[in-house]
């Protein structure tokens, strides 16, 4: 990670009980979705259950030029993320302080573009979310709820244990929506 990125991300990640663990989990999502984000055209990344500090969306906002990143979590600390965005002049970073199922209609009504979804610490049934959300590819990490965080309804495009993740649950899956346009 480049020094400038780390400097901008540290104010958000440092608030975690285990900052290195959180950072490796978010970075895993970025690295495993990056091969699907080849287009120079704009795309959207929805970060489900991103927590009070919107860490995964923040990392993606710094590391993806063409992406609009939207963090969705009922616990988002609006003042903190707004101050962070303004301090570091971050573009392409937004949030919804809500449960994902409460804003699905709003997100689906956004202009059509390739849409990626991350479930790093979502603590939701990701299959239920993917059933109603418009998406092209998704990343999920087993986290502390493998029964909800890993799919039982989709065939993963890729999966495995990411040994770079500093968490007891390192199993990840990348899903590609069979109805998605060519990514």
GROMACS .gro file of C-alpha atoms in nm, residues 3-134:
model
  132
    3UNK     CA    1   0.223   0.585   0.183
    4UNK     CA    2  -0.039   0.841   0.075
    5UNK     CA    3  -0.315   0.580   0.091
    6UNK     CA    4  -0.204   0.458   0.429
    7UNK     CA    5  -0.192   0.812   0.567
    8UNK     CA    6  -0.550   0.873   0.454
    9UNK     CA    7  -0.682   0.535   0.569
   10UNK     CA    8  -0.517   0.524   0.908
   11UNK     CA    9  -0.762   0.766   1.078
   12UNK     CA   10  -1.044   0.519   1.002
   13UNK     CA   11  -0.862   0.188   1.054
   14UNK     CA   12  -0.683   0.299   1.371
   15UNK     CA   13  -1.018   0.312   1.551
   16UNK     CA   14  -1.062  -0.066   1.512
   17UNK     CA   15  -0.964  -0.301   1.796
   18UNK     CA   16  -0.743  -0.489   1.545
   19UNK     CA   17  -0.654  -0.240   1.268
   20UNK     CA   18  -0.423  -0.475   1.075
   21UNK     CA   19  -0.691  -0.745   1.062
   22UNK     CA   20  -0.949  -0.496   0.935
   23UNK     CA   21  -0.710  -0.358   0.676
   24UNK     CA   22  -0.621  -0.702   0.539
   25UNK     CA   23  -0.988  -0.797   0.513
   26UNK     CA   24  -1.074  -0.484   0.313
   27UNK     CA   25  -0.763  -0.522   0.097
   28UNK     CA   26  -0.860  -0.882   0.020
   29UNK     CA   27  -1.192  -0.759  -0.121
   30UNK     CA   28  -1.009  -0.507  -0.338
   31UNK     CA   29  -0.756  -0.758  -0.467
   32UNK     CA   30  -1.010  -1.030  -0.546
   33UNK     CA   31  -1.256  -0.797  -0.721
   34UNK     CA   32  -0.989  -0.597  -0.909
   35UNK     CA   33  -0.963  -0.846  -1.201
   36UNK     CA   34  -1.334  -0.789  -1.268
   37UNK     CA   35  -1.296  -0.409  -1.262
   38UNK     CA   36  -1.111  -0.382  -1.593
   39UNK     CA   37  -1.338  -0.129  -1.754
   40UNK     CA   38  -1.229   0.233  -1.779
   41UNK     CA   39  -1.598   0.323  -1.775
   42UNK     CA   40  -1.752   0.426  -1.443
   43UNK     CA   41  -1.871   0.154  -1.211
   44UNK     CA   42  -2.022   0.133  -0.866
   45UNK     CA   43  -1.918  -0.064  -0.557
   46UNK     CA   44  -2.170  -0.114  -0.277
   47UNK     CA   45  -2.011  -0.205   0.056
   48UNK     CA   46  -2.271  -0.388   0.265
   49UNK     CA   47  -2.233  -0.378   0.643
   50UNK     CA   48  -1.923  -0.160   0.619
   51UNK     CA   49  -1.941  -0.053   0.982
   52UNK     CA   50  -1.940   0.282   1.157
   53UNK     CA   51  -1.618   0.393   0.988
   54UNK     CA   52  -1.690   0.279   0.629
   55UNK     CA   53  -1.339   0.136   0.602
   56UNK     CA   54  -1.378  -0.087   0.297
   57UNK     CA   55  -1.552   0.187   0.098
   58UNK     CA   56  -1.276   0.427   0.201
   59UNK     CA   57  -1.004   0.192   0.078
   60UNK     CA   58  -1.182   0.135  -0.253
   61UNK     CA   59  -1.236   0.511  -0.294
   62UNK     CA   60  -0.861   0.564  -0.269
   63UNK     CA   61  -0.765   0.265  -0.485
   64UNK     CA   62  -1.022   0.272  -0.768
   65UNK     CA   63  -1.032   0.573  -0.996
   66UNK     CA   64  -1.359   0.517  -1.180
   67UNK     CA   65  -1.571   0.374  -0.899
   68UNK     CA   66  -1.848   0.535  -0.701
   69UNK     CA   67  -1.823   0.369  -0.360
   70UNK     CA   68  -2.131   0.353  -0.142
   71UNK     CA   69  -2.100   0.228   0.215
   72UNK     CA   70  -2.425   0.092   0.360
   73UNK     CA   71  -2.457   0.033   0.732
   74UNK     CA   72  -2.709   0.140   0.998
   75UNK     CA   73  -2.421   0.232   1.231
   76UNK     CA   74  -2.225   0.467   1.002
   77UNK     CA   75  -2.077   0.755   1.197
   78UNK     CA   76  -2.185   1.024   0.950
   79UNK     CA   77  -1.982   1.305   1.107
   80UNK     CA   78  -1.664   1.098   1.115
   81UNK     CA   79  -1.685   0.977   0.753
   82UNK     CA   80  -1.795   1.319   0.628
   83UNK     CA   81  -1.503   1.487   0.808
   84UNK     CA   82  -1.266   1.221   0.669
   85UNK     CA   83  -1.395   1.268   0.314
   86UNK     CA   84  -1.355   1.646   0.339
   87UNK     CA   85  -1.013   1.634   0.508
   88UNK     CA   86  -0.861   1.409   0.241
   89UNK     CA   87  -1.070   1.550  -0.047
   90UNK     CA   88  -1.202   1.205  -0.133
   91UNK     CA   89  -1.421   1.179  -0.440
   92UNK     CA   90  -1.649   0.892  -0.536
   93UNK     CA   91  -1.737   0.812  -0.175
   94UNK     CA   92  -2.090   0.812  -0.036
   95UNK     CA   93  -2.289   0.631   0.230
   96UNK     CA   94  -2.635   0.529   0.337
   97UNK     CA   95  -2.695   0.506   0.710
   98UNK     CA   96  -2.941   0.220   0.681
   99UNK     CA   97  -2.981  -0.154   0.659
  100UNK     CA   98  -2.913  -0.277   0.308
  101UNK     CA   99  -3.263  -0.419   0.259
  102UNK     CA  100  -3.409  -0.079   0.347
  103UNK     CA  101  -3.220   0.097   0.064
  104UNK     CA  102  -3.220  -0.171  -0.207
  105UNK     CA  103  -3.491   0.005  -0.410
  106UNK     CA  104  -3.296   0.332  -0.397
  107UNK     CA  105  -2.970   0.163  -0.501
  108UNK     CA  106  -3.140  -0.032  -0.779
  109UNK     CA  107  -3.289   0.295  -0.911
  110UNK     CA  108  -2.943   0.448  -0.964
  111UNK     CA  109  -2.832   0.484  -1.327
  112UNK     CA  110  -2.729   0.149  -1.477
  113UNK     CA  111  -2.358   0.072  -1.462
  114UNK     CA  112  -2.146  -0.228  -1.363
  115UNK     CA  113  -2.207  -0.285  -0.992
  116UNK     CA  114  -1.984  -0.474  -0.752
  117UNK     CA  115  -2.074  -0.564  -0.395
  118UNK     CA  116  -1.854  -0.634  -0.094
  119UNK     CA  117  -1.958  -0.827   0.215
  120UNK     CA  118  -1.650  -0.800   0.437
  121UNK     CA  119  -1.826  -0.774   0.777
  122UNK     CA  120  -2.185  -0.756   0.660
  123UNK     CA  121  -2.346  -0.983   0.921
  124UNK     CA  122  -2.638  -1.032   0.682
  125UNK     CA  123  -2.755  -1.319   0.468
  126UNK     CA  124  -2.567  -1.221   0.154
  127UNK     CA  125  -2.769  -1.456  -0.068
  128UNK     CA  126  -3.089  -1.279   0.037
  129UNK     CA  127  -2.933  -0.942  -0.045
  130UNK     CA  128  -2.806  -1.059  -0.384
  131UNK     CA  129  -3.154  -1.191  -0.465
  132UNK     CA  130  -3.293  -0.835  -0.461
  133UNK     CA  131  -2.997  -0.610  -0.544
  134UNK     CA  132  -2.876  -0.537  -0.899
   0.00000   0.00000   0.00000
